[in-house]
Every structure is written in structure tokens, then in C-alpha cells.
Coordinates of C-alpha atoms in Angstrom, one line a residue:
Chain A
V10 CA 63.6 -23.4 18.9
T11 CA 61.5 -21.6 16.5
T12 CA 63.4 -20.0 13.6
A13 CA 62.3 -16.5 14.5
P14 CA 64.1 -13.5 13.3
A15 CA 66.6 -11.8 15.5
T16 CA 66.0 -9.5 18.3
R17 CA 63.8 -6.6 17.8
K18 CA 65.5 -3.7 19.8
G19 CA 63.5 -0.7 20.3
S20 CA 60.5 -1.9 18.5
K21 CA 57.1 -0.4 19.4
I22 CA 54.3 -2.7 19.7
Q23 CA 50.5 -1.9 19.5
I24 CA 48.4 -3.8 21.9
D25 CA 44.8 -4.4 21.6
C26 CA 42.5 -6.2 24.0
H27 CA 39.0 -7.5 23.5
C28 CA 38.2 -7.2 27.1
L29 CA 38.8 -3.5 27.4
P30 CA 36.4 -0.8 26.2
R31 CA 36.7 -0.5 22.4
A32 CA 38.3 3.1 22.6
S33 CA 40.9 1.9 25.0
I34 CA 44.3 0.9 23.5
L35 CA 47.1 -0.1 25.9
S36 CA 50.1 2.2 25.8
L37 CA 53.1 1.3 23.8
L38 CA 56.0 -0.4 25.5
H39 CA 59.5 -0.1 24.6
P40 CA 61.3 -3.2 25.6
P41 CA 64.1 -4.8 23.7
F42 CA 61.6 -7.6 23.3
G43 CA 58.1 -6.6 22.6
I44 CA 55.1 -7.6 24.5
C45 CA 51.8 -7.8 22.8
R46 CA 48.7 -9.7 23.6
P47 CA 45.2 -10.7 22.7
T48 CA 43.2 -10.5 19.6
A49 CA 42.3 -7.1 18.1
L50 CA 38.9 -5.8 19.2
P51 CA 36.0 -7.4 17.4
G52 CA 33.9 -5.2 15.3
I53 CA 36.6 -2.6 14.4
A54 CA 36.1 -1.9 10.7
P55 CA 39.2 -2.8 8.7
A56 CA 39.1 0.7 7.1
T57 CA 40.0 2.2 10.4
M58 CA 43.0 -0.1 11.1
S59 CA 46.3 0.1 9.2
S60 CA 47.1 -2.8 6.7
S61 CA 49.5 -4.3 9.3
A62 CA 46.9 -4.3 11.9
T63 CA 44.4 -6.0 9.5
T64 CA 47.0 -8.6 8.7
I65 CA 47.8 -9.3 12.3
K66 CA 44.0 -9.5 13.0
S67 CA 43.4 -12.0 10.2
C68 CA 46.4 -14.1 11.4
L69 CA 45.2 -14.2 15.0
D70 CA 41.7 -15.0 13.8
I71 CA 43.2 -18.0 11.7
L72 CA 45.2 -19.2 14.7
R73 CA 42.1 -19.1 16.9
R74 CA 40.4 -21.6 14.5
T75 CA 43.1 -24.0 13.7
D76 CA 44.1 -27.0 15.8
P77 CA 45.9 -25.6 18.8
R78 CA 48.3 -28.7 18.9
D79 CA 49.6 -27.4 15.5
I80 CA 49.9 -23.7 16.3
E81 CA 53.7 -23.6 15.8
K82 CA 53.3 -25.2 12.4
H83 CA 50.5 -22.9 11.2
L84 CA 52.4 -19.8 12.7
G85 CA 55.3 -20.9 10.5
D86 CA 52.9 -21.2 7.5
L87 CA 51.5 -17.7 8.0
T88 CA 55.0 -16.2 8.1
K89 CA 55.8 -17.8 4.8
V90 CA 52.9 -16.0 3.4
I91 CA 53.3 -12.5 4.9
S92 CA 55.7 -10.3 2.9
N93 CA 56.1 -7.6 5.6
D94 CA 59.1 -8.4 8.0
D95 CA 57.7 -6.1 10.7
V96 CA 54.4 -7.9 10.7
V97 CA 56.2 -11.1 11.0
D98 CA 58.2 -9.9 13.9
E99 CA 54.9 -8.7 15.7
L100 CA 53.3 -12.0 14.9
Y101 CA 56.0 -14.0 16.6
Q102 CA 55.7 -11.7 19.6
R103 CA 52.0 -11.8 19.9
V104 CA 51.5 -15.6 19.4
D105 CA 52.5 -17.9 22.2
V106 CA 53.6 -21.5 21.3
P107 CA 54.3 -24.3 23.8
L108 CA 57.5 -23.4 25.6
K109 CA 60.8 -25.3 25.1
V110 CA 63.4 -26.0 27.8
G111 CA 67.0 -25.3 28.0
E112 CA 69.7 -26.3 30.5
D113 CA 72.0 -24.0 32.2
S114 CA 75.4 -25.7 32.4
D115 CA 76.7 -22.8 34.6
A116 CA 74.0 -23.6 37.2
D117 CA 74.4 -27.4 37.6
G118 CA 72.2 -28.1 34.5
R119 CA 69.3 -26.3 36.1
K120 CA 66.5 -26.1 33.6
F121 CA 65.0 -22.8 32.1
L122 CA 62.4 -22.0 29.6
L123 CA 62.9 -20.6 26.2
C124 CA 60.7 -17.9 24.8
E125 CA 60.9 -14.7 22.8
H126 CA 61.5 -12.6 26.0
N127 CA 64.9 -14.1 26.8
R128 CA 66.1 -14.6 23.3
D129 CA 68.8 -12.6 21.6
G130 CA 69.6 -13.8 18.2
D131 CA 69.8 -17.6 18.5
S132 CA 70.7 -17.6 22.1
H133 CA 68.6 -17.7 25.2
R134 CA 69.4 -16.2 28.6
S135 CA 69.1 -18.3 31.7
P136 CA 67.5 -16.7 34.7
W137 CA 69.7 -18.7 37.1
S138 CA 73.3 -17.7 35.9
N139 CA 72.2 -14.8 33.6
A140 CA 74.3 -16.3 30.9
Y141 CA 73.4 -17.0 27.3
F142 CA 73.3 -20.4 25.7
P143 CA 74.9 -20.8 23.2
P144 CA 77.2 -18.1 24.6
L145 CA 76.7 -14.5 23.6
D146 CA 78.9 -11.8 25.0
D147 CA 76.9 -8.7 24.3
G148 CA 73.4 -10.1 24.7
F149 CA 70.7 -8.2 26.4
R150 CA 70.6 -8.3 30.2
P151 CA 68.4 -6.6 32.7
S152 CA 69.8 -3.7 34.7
Q153 CA 71.4 -4.4 38.1
R154 CA 68.3 -3.0 39.8
L155 CA 66.0 -5.5 38.0
R156 CA 68.4 -8.5 38.0
S157 CA 68.1 -8.4 41.8
L158 CA 64.3 -8.4 41.5
E159 CA 64.6 -11.1 38.9
L160 CA 66.4 -13.5 41.0
H161 CA 64.0 -13.1 43.9
A162 CA 61.1 -13.5 41.6
N163 CA 62.6 -16.8 40.2
E164 CA 63.1 -18.1 43.7
V165 CA 59.6 -17.5 44.9
F166 CA 58.0 -18.5 41.5
D167 CA 59.8 -21.8 41.8
V168 CA 58.1 -22.5 45.1
Y169 CA 54.7 -21.6 43.5
R170 CA 55.5 -24.1 40.7
G171 CA 56.2 -26.8 43.1
L172 CA 52.9 -26.2 45.0
Y173 CA 50.6 -26.3 42.0
Y174 CA 52.4 -28.3 39.4
G175 CA 54.6 -30.9 40.9
K176 CA 58.4 -30.4 41.1
S177 CA 59.6 -33.3 39.0
T178 CA 57.6 -32.6 35.8
S179 CA 57.5 -28.8 35.6
V180 CA 59.8 -25.9 34.9
S181 CA 59.4 -22.2 35.6
S182 CA 61.3 -19.1 34.6
V183 CA 61.0 -15.3 35.3
Y184 CA 62.4 -12.7 32.9
L185 CA 62.4 -9.0 33.6
W186 CA 63.3 -6.0 31.5
D187 CA 63.4 -2.3 31.9
K188 CA 60.9 -0.5 29.8
D189 CA 61.3 3.2 30.6
D190 CA 64.2 5.4 29.4
A191 CA 67.6 5.5 31.2
A192 CA 66.7 8.6 33.3
D193 CA 63.6 7.0 34.9
A194 CA 65.2 3.6 35.3
A195 CA 67.7 4.9 37.8
T196 CA 64.8 5.8 40.2
N197 CA 63.1 3.3 42.5
T198 CA 59.7 4.2 41.2
A199 CA 60.3 3.3 37.6
G200 CA 58.2 0.7 35.9
F201 CA 59.3 -2.6 34.3
A202 CA 57.9 -5.4 32.4
G203 CA 58.4 -9.2 32.6
C204 CA 57.2 -12.6 31.9
F205 CA 56.4 -15.4 34.3
L206 CA 56.5 -18.8 32.7
I207 CA 55.6 -22.3 33.7
Q208 CA 55.6 -25.5 31.7
N209 CA 54.4 -28.9 33.0
R210 CA 54.8 -32.0 30.9
V211 CA 53.2 -35.3 32.1
D212 CA 52.4 -38.9 30.7
D213 CA 54.6 -38.4 27.6
G214 CA 52.8 -35.7 25.7
N215 CA 50.2 -34.0 28.0
Y216 CA 51.3 -30.4 28.6
W217 CA 50.3 -27.2 30.4
N218 CA 52.0 -23.9 29.6
S219 CA 51.4 -20.7 31.4
I220 CA 52.8 -17.5 29.9
H221 CA 52.1 -14.4 31.9
V222 CA 53.4 -11.1 30.6
I223 CA 53.3 -8.3 33.1
D224 CA 53.5 -4.5 32.7
A225 CA 54.3 -2.8 36.0
G226 CA 53.7 1.0 35.9
K227 CA 55.5 3.7 37.7
I228 CA 54.9 3.9 41.4
V229 CA 52.7 7.0 42.0
N230 CA 51.4 8.0 45.5
G231 CA 52.3 4.6 46.8
M232 CA 50.4 2.7 44.1
C233 CA 51.3 0.7 41.1
K234 CA 49.1 -0.4 38.2
Y235 CA 49.9 -3.9 36.9
Q236 CA 48.6 -5.0 33.5
L237 CA 48.7 -8.9 33.1
T238 CA 48.3 -10.7 29.9
T239 CA 48.0 -14.5 30.4
T240 CA 48.0 -17.3 27.9
I241 CA 47.4 -20.9 28.8
L242 CA 48.2 -23.6 26.2
L243 CA 47.3 -27.2 27.0
S244 CA 46.9 -30.5 25.4
I245 CA 45.5 -33.7 27.0
T246 CA 45.5 -37.2 25.5
P247 CA 44.4 -39.6 28.2
E248 CA 46.8 -42.6 28.5
T249 CA 44.0 -45.1 28.6
M250 CA 42.2 -43.4 25.6
P251 CA 45.0 -42.4 23.1
S252 CA 42.4 -41.9 20.4
N253 CA 41.0 -38.8 22.1
N254 CA 42.7 -35.4 22.5
I255 CA 41.6 -32.2 23.9
S256 CA 43.8 -29.1 23.3
G257 CA 43.3 -25.5 23.7
S258 CA 44.5 -22.1 24.2
L259 CA 43.0 -19.3 26.4
V260 CA 44.1 -15.6 26.6
R261 CA 43.0 -13.2 29.2
H262 CA 43.9 -9.5 30.0
N263 CA 43.5 -8.1 33.5
V264 CA 44.6 -5.0 35.3
R265 CA 45.0 -4.5 39.1
E266 CA 46.3 -1.6 41.2
C267 CA 48.1 -2.4 44.3
K268 CA 50.0 -0.7 47.2
V269 CA 53.8 -0.6 47.0
T270 CA 54.9 0.5 50.4
T271 CA 58.6 -0.7 50.3
S272 CA 61.1 0.3 47.6
D273 CA 60.4 -1.5 44.4
T274 CA 63.5 -3.4 44.4
A275 CA 63.9 -6.1 47.0
D276 CA 64.8 -5.0 50.4
A277 CA 67.7 -6.5 52.5
D278 CA 65.6 -9.4 53.3
G279 CA 64.6 -10.0 49.7
N280 CA 61.0 -8.9 49.9
S281 CA 59.5 -6.7 47.4
D282 CA 55.9 -5.7 47.3
H283 CA 56.1 -6.1 43.4
I284 CA 56.8 -9.8 43.7
I285 CA 54.0 -10.2 46.3
N286 CA 51.5 -8.3 44.2
I287 CA 52.4 -9.8 40.9
G288 CA 52.5 -13.3 42.4
K289 CA 49.0 -13.0 44.0
F290 CA 47.8 -11.5 40.7
I291 CA 49.2 -14.4 38.7
E292 CA 47.9 -17.0 41.1
D293 CA 44.3 -15.6 41.0
V294 CA 44.2 -15.3 37.2
E295 CA 45.7 -18.7 36.7
S296 CA 43.2 -20.4 39.1
E297 CA 40.3 -18.6 37.5
M298 CA 41.5 -19.5 34.0
R299 CA 41.9 -23.2 34.9
S300 CA 38.4 -23.1 36.2
E301 CA 37.0 -21.5 33.0
L302 CA 38.9 -24.2 30.9
D303 CA 37.4 -27.0 33.0
M304 CA 33.9 -25.7 33.6
L305 CA 33.2 -23.7 30.4
Y306 CA 35.3 -24.6 27.5
I307 CA 35.7 -28.4 28.0
Q308 CA 32.1 -28.8 29.0
K309 CA 31.1 -26.8 25.9
T310 CA 33.1 -29.2 23.7
K311 CA 31.2 -32.1 25.4
M312 CA 27.9 -30.3 24.8
V313 CA 28.9 -29.9 21.1
V314 CA 29.3 -33.6 20.7
E315 CA 26.1 -34.4 22.6
E316 CA 24.2 -32.1 20.4
L317 CA 25.8 -33.6 17.3
R318 CA 24.7 -37.1 18.0
K319 CA 21.8 -38.1 20.3
D320 CA 22.6 -40.7 22.8
G321 CA 20.1 -43.5 23.6
P322 CA 17.1 -44.8 21.7
G323 CA 14.0 -43.2 20.4
E324 CA 13.1 -39.8 19.2
V325 CA 14.0 -36.5 20.9
T326 CA 11.7 -35.9 23.8
Q327 CA 10.4 -32.4 24.9
G328 CA 12.3 -32.7 28.1
Q329 CA 15.6 -33.5 26.3
E330 CA 15.1 -30.6 23.9
H331 CA 14.3 -28.3 26.8
T332 CA 17.5 -29.5 28.7
R333 CA 19.6 -28.9 25.6
V334 CA 18.3 -25.3 25.2
L335 CA 18.9 -24.6 28.9
N336 CA 22.5 -26.0 28.8
E337 CA 23.3 -23.7 25.9
A338 CA 21.8 -20.6 27.5
V339 CA 23.7 -21.3 30.8
L340 CA 27.0 -21.7 29.1
A341 CA 26.4 -18.6 26.9
M342 CA 25.6 -16.6 30.1
A343 CA 28.8 -17.8 31.9
M344 CA 30.8 -16.9 28.8
N345 CA 29.3 -13.4 28.6
R346 CA 29.9 -12.8 32.3
K347 CA 33.5 -13.7 31.9
C348 CA 34.0 -11.1 29.3
T349 CA 32.3 -8.3 31.0
T350 CA 34.1 -8.8 34.4
Chain B
M23 CA 55.9 -15.8 -3.6
T24 CA 57.1 -19.3 -4.0
A25 CA 55.6 -22.9 -4.1
T26 CA 56.4 -22.9 -0.4
S27 CA 53.8 -20.1 0.0
Q28 CA 51.3 -22.1 -2.0
D29 CA 51.8 -25.1 0.2
A30 CA 51.5 -23.0 3.3
L31 CA 48.2 -21.6 2.2
K32 CA 47.0 -25.1 1.4
S33 CA 48.2 -26.5 4.7
I34 CA 46.3 -23.8 6.6
L35 CA 43.0 -24.2 4.5
L36 CA 43.0 -27.9 4.9
A37 CA 43.2 -27.5 8.7
S38 CA 40.0 -25.6 8.8
P39 CA 37.7 -26.8 11.4
P40 CA 34.0 -27.7 10.6
G41 CA 32.0 -24.9 8.9
Q42 CA 35.0 -22.3 8.9
F43 CA 36.7 -23.0 5.6
D44 CA 35.4 -19.8 4.1
I45 CA 36.2 -17.6 7.1
I46 CA 39.8 -18.8 7.0
L47 CA 39.9 -18.2 3.3
D48 CA 38.7 -14.6 3.7
D49 CA 41.4 -14.1 6.3
L50 CA 44.1 -15.5 4.1
R51 CA 42.9 -13.3 1.2
S52 CA 43.2 -10.2 3.4
L53 CA 46.8 -10.8 4.3
L54 CA 48.1 -11.8 0.9
P55 CA 49.8 -9.1 -1.1
K56 CA 48.0 -8.0 -4.2
S57 CA 50.9 -9.5 -6.3
S58 CA 50.1 -13.0 -4.9
A59 CA 46.3 -12.8 -5.0
S60 CA 46.4 -15.4 -7.8
L61 CA 47.4 -18.0 -5.3
L62 CA 43.9 -18.0 -4.1
E63 CA 42.1 -17.7 -7.4
K64 CA 38.9 -19.5 -8.0
N65 CA 40.2 -22.8 -9.5
A66 CA 43.0 -23.2 -6.9
V67 CA 40.5 -22.7 -4.0
A68 CA 38.0 -25.1 -5.6
T69 CA 40.7 -27.8 -5.6
I70 CA 41.7 -27.3 -2.1
R71 CA 38.1 -27.1 -0.9
S72 CA 37.3 -30.4 -2.7
E73 CA 40.4 -31.9 -0.9
W74 CA 39.3 -30.6 2.5
E75 CA 35.7 -31.8 2.0
T76 CA 36.9 -35.3 1.1
S77 CA 39.3 -35.5 4.0
T78 CA 36.7 -34.3 6.5
G79 CA 33.9 -36.4 5.0
R80 CA 31.8 -33.3 4.1
S81 CA 31.6 -34.3 0.6
G82 CA 29.0 -36.6 1.7
L83 CA 26.7 -33.7 2.3
A84 CA 27.1 -32.4 -1.1
N85 CA 26.8 -35.9 -2.7
A86 CA 23.7 -36.7 -0.6
A87 CA 21.3 -36.0 -3.4
D88 CA 22.7 -38.8 -5.5
G89 CA 24.3 -40.6 -2.6
T90 CA 23.8 -44.2 -3.7
A91 CA 25.8 -46.0 -6.4
D92 CA 24.1 -47.6 -9.2
D93 CA 22.5 -50.6 -7.7
S94 CA 23.4 -52.9 -10.6
G95 CA 20.4 -54.9 -9.8
D96 CA 21.6 -56.8 -6.6
G97 CA 19.5 -54.7 -4.2
C98 CA 22.1 -54.7 -1.4
I99 CA 22.9 -51.1 -1.8
A100 CA 19.3 -50.0 -1.8
S101 CA 18.8 -51.9 1.5
L102 CA 21.9 -50.5 3.1
S103 CA 20.8 -47.0 2.0
T104 CA 17.4 -47.3 3.6
A105 CA 19.0 -48.8 6.8
M106 CA 21.5 -45.9 7.0
E107 CA 18.9 -43.3 6.2
N108 CA 16.8 -44.5 9.2
Y109 CA 19.7 -44.7 11.4
L110 CA 21.0 -41.2 10.7
N111 CA 17.5 -39.7 11.0
L112 CA 17.3 -41.2 14.4
K113 CA 20.7 -40.3 15.7
F114 CA 21.6 -37.1 13.9
S115 CA 18.1 -35.6 13.7
S116 CA 17.8 -32.0 12.4
K117 CA 15.7 -31.4 15.5
W118 CA 19.1 -31.2 17.1
G119 CA 20.5 -28.8 14.5
A120 CA 22.7 -31.4 12.9
H121 CA 22.9 -32.1 9.1
A122 CA 23.7 -35.6 8.2
A123 CA 24.0 -37.5 5.0
H124 CA 25.5 -40.8 3.8
T125 CA 26.9 -42.3 0.6
I126 CA 27.4 -45.9 -0.4
T127 CA 29.8 -46.9 -3.1
A128 CA 30.7 -50.2 -4.5
T129 CA 34.4 -51.3 -4.1
T130 CA 36.5 -54.2 -3.5
T131 CA 38.4 -55.6 -0.5
A132 CA 42.2 -56.1 -0.5
D133 CA 41.7 -59.7 -1.9
G134 CA 39.4 -58.7 -4.7
A135 CA 36.0 -59.5 -3.2
P136 CA 33.1 -57.2 -3.9
A137 CA 32.4 -54.8 -1.0
Y138 CA 30.6 -51.5 -0.2
T139 CA 32.0 -48.4 1.4
I140 CA 29.5 -46.6 3.6
A141 CA 30.4 -43.0 4.4
T142 CA 28.5 -40.9 6.8
Y143 CA 29.0 -37.4 7.8
A144 CA 27.1 -35.0 10.2
E145 CA 27.9 -31.6 11.3
R146 CA 26.3 -28.9 13.6
I147 CA 27.7 -25.5 12.9
D148 CA 26.7 -22.6 15.3
L149 CA 29.3 -19.8 14.6
H150 CA 27.0 -17.3 16.2
N151 CA 27.5 -19.2 19.5
H152 CA 31.1 -19.9 18.6
H153 CA 31.1 -23.6 18.4
A154 CA 31.0 -26.3 15.6
G155 CA 31.3 -30.1 15.4
S156 CA 31.5 -32.8 12.9
W157 CA 31.1 -36.6 13.0
K158 CA 32.5 -38.7 10.2
G159 CA 32.1 -42.5 9.7
T160 CA 33.7 -44.7 7.1
Y161 CA 32.8 -48.3 6.9
T162 CA 33.5 -51.2 4.6
I163 CA 31.2 -54.2 4.4
C164 CA 31.9 -57.3 2.4
P165 CA 28.5 -59.0 1.8
S166 CA 30.1 -62.4 0.8
T167 CA 32.0 -62.7 4.0
G168 CA 29.9 -60.4 6.3
D169 CA 33.1 -58.7 7.6
L170 CA 32.5 -55.1 8.7
S171 CA 35.3 -52.7 9.5
G172 CA 35.3 -49.0 10.0
N173 CA 36.7 -45.7 11.4
I174 CA 35.0 -42.9 13.2
S175 CA 36.3 -39.3 13.5
V176 CA 34.8 -36.7 15.8
C177 CA 35.7 -33.0 16.0
A178 CA 34.3 -30.4 18.3
H179 CA 35.5 -26.8 18.4
T180 CA 34.6 -24.0 20.7
F181 CA 36.3 -20.5 20.2
E182 CA 34.5 -17.9 22.3
N183 CA 36.0 -15.0 24.0
G184 CA 39.7 -15.5 23.4
G185 CA 39.6 -19.3 23.6
N186 CA 40.3 -22.0 21.2
V187 CA 39.5 -25.4 22.5
Q188 CA 39.2 -28.5 20.2
L189 CA 38.3 -32.2 20.8
H190 CA 39.6 -34.6 18.2
S191 CA 38.6 -38.3 18.5
E192 CA 39.7 -40.9 15.9
V193 CA 38.6 -44.5 16.6
S194 CA 39.0 -47.7 14.5
P195 CA 36.8 -50.4 16.1
K196 CA 37.8 -54.0 15.9
S197 CA 36.1 -55.7 12.9
A198 CA 32.9 -57.4 13.4
N199 CA 30.8 -60.1 11.4
V200 CA 27.3 -59.0 10.6
G201 CA 26.3 -62.1 8.3
T202 CA 26.3 -62.4 4.7
C203 CA 24.1 -61.2 1.8
A204 CA 23.8 -62.8 -1.5
P205 CA 22.6 -61.4 -4.8
S206 CA 19.9 -64.1 -4.9
D207 CA 18.5 -63.2 -1.5
D208 CA 15.0 -61.7 -1.3
D209 CA 14.1 -58.2 -0.3
E210 CA 13.2 -59.3 3.4
K211 CA 16.6 -61.0 3.9
R212 CA 18.6 -58.1 2.3
S213 CA 16.6 -55.7 4.5
S214 CA 17.4 -57.8 7.7
W215 CA 21.0 -57.8 6.7
A216 CA 21.3 -54.1 6.1
K217 CA 19.6 -53.4 9.6
S218 CA 22.2 -55.7 11.3
V219 CA 25.0 -53.5 9.5
A220 CA 23.3 -50.3 10.8
R221 CA 23.0 -51.8 14.3
Q222 CA 26.6 -52.8 14.5
I223 CA 27.6 -49.3 13.3
E224 CA 25.4 -47.8 16.0
R225 CA 27.0 -50.2 18.6
W226 CA 30.5 -49.0 17.7
E227 CA 29.5 -45.3 17.9
E228 CA 27.8 -45.8 21.2
V229 CA 30.4 -47.8 22.9
E230 CA 33.8 -47.0 21.2
V231 CA 33.1 -43.2 20.8
V232 CA 30.2 -41.8 22.9
Q233 CA 31.0 -43.9 26.1
N234 CA 34.7 -43.5 25.7
L235 CA 34.3 -39.7 25.5
S236 CA 31.8 -39.6 28.3
E237 CA 34.3 -41.4 30.6
M238 CA 37.0 -39.0 29.5
F239 CA 34.9 -35.9 30.2
E240 CA 33.9 -37.3 33.7
S241 CA 37.6 -37.7 34.6
M242 CA 38.7 -34.5 33.0
G243 CA 38.6 -32.2 36.0
N244 CA 39.8 -34.5 38.9
T245 CA 42.3 -36.7 36.9
Y246 CA 43.7 -35.3 33.7
L247 CA 43.5 -31.5 34.3
K248 CA 44.5 -32.0 37.9
S249 CA 47.7 -33.9 36.8
L250 CA 48.6 -30.8 34.8
R251 CA 47.7 -28.1 37.4
R252 CA 46.0 -28.6 40.8
V253 CA 43.0 -26.5 41.8
M254 CA 44.8 -25.7 45.1
P255 CA 48.1 -26.6 46.5
I256 CA 48.6 -29.8 48.6
T257 CA 48.6 -27.4 51.7
R258 CA 45.0 -26.5 50.8
T259 CA 45.9 -22.9 51.2
K260 CA 47.0 -20.2 48.6
M261 CA 50.7 -19.5 48.2
E262 CA 52.6 -17.3 50.6
W263 CA 54.6 -15.0 48.5
N264 CA 56.8 -13.5 51.2
V265 CA 60.1 -14.9 50.2
M266 CA 61.4 -14.8 53.8
S267 CA 59.0 -17.4 54.9
H268 CA 60.1 -19.9 52.2
R269 CA 63.8 -19.3 53.0
M270 CA 63.1 -19.9 56.7
L271 CA 61.5 -23.3 55.8
Q272 CA 64.5 -24.1 53.6
T273 CA 67.0 -23.3 56.3
L274 CA 65.0 -25.4 58.9
G275 CA 64.9 -28.2 56.5
K276 CA 68.8 -28.1 56.0
G277 CA 69.3 -27.8 59.8
H278 CA 70.9 -25.4 62.1
D279 CA 74.0 -23.5 60.8
K280 CA 76.4 -23.9 63.7
E281 CA 79.0 -21.7 62.2
K282 CA 76.7 -18.8 61.8
F283 CA 75.5 -18.7 65.4
K284 CA 78.8 -19.7 67.0
H285 CA 79.4 -17.8 70.1

């Protein structure tokens, strides 16, 4: 478990996203635990940003360049350098690191994932028994309304995990929290926030971490706006080639508006349009990001190596040079298309 | 700020990927409080930069102008330098946008025999298109025994549009023997020997690194990435998110609950 500071109750978090228009800043959220996602918008002059925003932007830029396998170490290094505690808090909330696993002794040792969103002090809440480990009497817990939804979300997400990741090597957890004030939270149309987490570890070291943070808005005229920020962290060291390692992180922000025809909480049969909408949203985004990692980013690292050292004998032919330029152009176009969609 | 902060700054700078030391330095300077600006003053940065360039092999580029050690009259170094120069020009041509250089220094083996260390370095930095790569080779040749050993490190970094993906490869091939070279040998023999050294280095780089990486990339989608997350579920259809359908499946799997439906 990272040595992060204690819970930040009632903290306001500024969110920037490079995929949104420059003038658009996501609304502040007021969870007990913040959510905050991607890097600040490129091209914003530092003079227009607060010094805290500049510091965060610089830290995120550094972490985008250093080895993804060492992100936890470098995050720790950065927090030793920054003097502002609020900025350190925000950095811990904005930067995702490979998830750790806990065991719920109240639920037959069932595993759950540890993150900032289920942490209170040095304890973490299990989504299965709703208990904290180590025990914590007054730890944050979601409202009754959300706890019911959280249980159903964990149930369905567990099935999703089994379908895509393999049951024996992966762990999933869903944590929800109220984000609006008490008056709104009592209604069935109130918004909420949450995180959907999956970790898969295979072959003694290779890992995949999916961290989906969702902001579900209020239900208005039967429609709900979902804002999803997804971080994928992965590391691959082939068993037969232990000298090679590919590791990476990828962050995306997406927005989707969906119908919510039933009450937002689960009905008597356990169905909730929220779970269905969010689940489909996550599945689509994850599949797309997996494809991007495979077809764009990993292929681009291959291209970098091929361009560094020419394979085969002889001088560069015109055909080889033409192929190289075409490959670069195609990859660049694919990358640009991903950013604008 | 304490010595811990200084170590933290150094650790981050030493982890800079190819071509991005100064970018990370600027980022660190922007987040340091004014009272601690001295931690990154000129001399401190120069020391860290030198250590980074040595560890990554980039110091070879800076030393390329005077890349050969004093020949001391035996001619082996000059022959090796010519052979390596030709090899690097062929494989890391600037036509590909790569900058490459080598250095050769006299050293000794563990048991005191004279030897030469050949250090090669190549990099291709394209920050505008969000990628950079480096290739570092360090080889030791003992002319009296002909034993050649080495280590090759490759780094590739792509960081476009919210991504940060890096390849790191570190290979130490099995030692090979390339024949001996004596101080009394003529120019032709020394040249032939130097070419056999370069050929062995080329063989290692092609087989141990390039082919190895090529096999890994070919298997990446269908083997390694698939073992972490499938493209589609085993059922070949997307997930049904209706919780009732899964509960029904579970109930059917457990069997009929006779108590529940007892008449």
C-alpha cells in the first residue's frame, strides 16, 4: 500500500482533459475521495494556470516520460520534492499506479482491490462485506441507496471479469460514493460517482490494470450523462524472452448520454439501467483502448526500433525509405483520429 | 529540502528516456520552490547529466570527435575503429534519422590481459512525433585470446496522446571467439581481424536482439496481450449486463431448489 496521506474529505478537485475542447473544464466533484484524470490541456500558457496547476502539469509530464514500471517509485520521488501538501494529495488522486490486492476475511477470504477510492486512513473497505481492513469503525461508507447498487455492480462486474480476463488470475472491485449534497442524495435521480477496477496478473510479473472512474450525472428527462475516465496500466515480459519488457499506461476520457428508464437504484430484480449503461460503456472503452495499445502504441515502439537500426544488408533503398515514411504517416493519422473522436 | 529531496531529483533525472533529459529538468525546475532552486543549479545538473549520459551510453556521441584511444603504436585500435565506423554507417545510417557513434578504449581483462572496450551508441529522437529510441552496445575484445563478450541495451519510447509505452531490452550474448591479433601483425591481418569483430557484433545484434524482438512483436497481440485481456469473451459475444440473466445461469448451474418450489 502506498504511503499516501489520510483521507481528503470534502476536497475539491479540478479536472482537465486533453480530449475536450480547450475551454471546457469538467465540473468539480465533491466526493470524500477525489477523482481527477488526465493531463492538463496542452498549450495552456503557465501564466494562465495557478502555481498548483503548473506543478501538477509538470509532474504528470514527468510521469508520462519515465518508465511506466517505476511509476510508483517516481510518484514517491515527486512527492518528496513538492512542498505543498494539497498538491501532493491531488497528485496521489490523479496518478494511477498498479493496484494491490487485499483479502476480506469477513467474506471467506474473497479478494478485493486497494485504491485511493476505498481508502480511509490506512484501511481499505471491501466491497463484499463493506468492512474496513484493518478494522475502522467510522470509516466512510456509501449511503444505503448506493450500497445496494454497489453490490449489484460488483456482482455483474465479476462476471465481466471472468469473460475477458480469466477467473483464476484476475480480481475486480467496484466502489461507489455519493457526490451531491444530502438533499439531492435522498432522491432517486441524484448523481453519483464510482470506480470500476480490474487487475489481471499472469506468468509471474505480467500485469494488466484497468481503472475506470465514472461520474454519473443527475437523471434529467429520463437521460443521464456519464463521464468515464479510464486508465490502463500494463507490463509484459515474455517468459521465453525475459530480457525484453514492454510496459505502458494509457488514459482516455469519454462522455456518453444514456436513457435511464427505471429508478436509478436497482429494482426488486436487481436490475439497474445505471449498471447496464456503465457496464456497456466500460466494455466498449476498454476494448477500444486494448486495440489502440496493440495496433498503435506497441506497433509504434516496433517502428522506433526498426527505424533506429536497419535490418538486413546493404544501403537503404528508395523503396525502404518510402515504406518508412508511409508507416510513420499512417500511424500519425491513426493517432490524430483517436484524439479527435 | 533535505538530502532525500536531492536523491529524489537525481533519481527522476537519471530515469529520463532518450532525448528528454532537458524536458524533465525543466519540469522539475518548475515545481521546485524558490528556496530549493539551488538543488538544480548548474554544477549539480552537469554532474547528474554526465552520469545519465554514461549510464545510457550517450556519452559516446559527445566523445565521438576524439573517440579513439591513443593507438600506442599497435594499430589494433585504428583497425577496430575503421571497422566499427563502417558498420555503424551501414546499420545506423543518418538516412534513417539515427545518430550513431563509437568509442574504443584500452583496458584489461579480469586476469590482467590487455583488452579493448568498444562502446557504441545510436539514438533517434523525434519529439515532434512523440517517439524516441536508443541503442547501446558495450563489447570487450581481448586480442591475445580472441574472446569477445558484450551487452546490448535497446530502449524505445512512444508517448502520444495520453499514452506512455516503453520497450526495454537488455541482452548479454554468449561470448564468442573471433581470432587473435598480435602487435606484430601487418595492416592486412589487423584489418581482417577487426572486420571479424564487427561481423560478430552484427551477428549478435541481428540474432539476439532484432530477431528476438521481431518474434516478440509478432506474438504480442495473439499471445501475450491476449493472456492479459481477450479481444472478445470466449462466448464470442459481448457481455450481457442484465444481472438477472447471470443469476438464472448460476441457479441452473446449482440445480433446482426443491424447497422453494415445494407445493
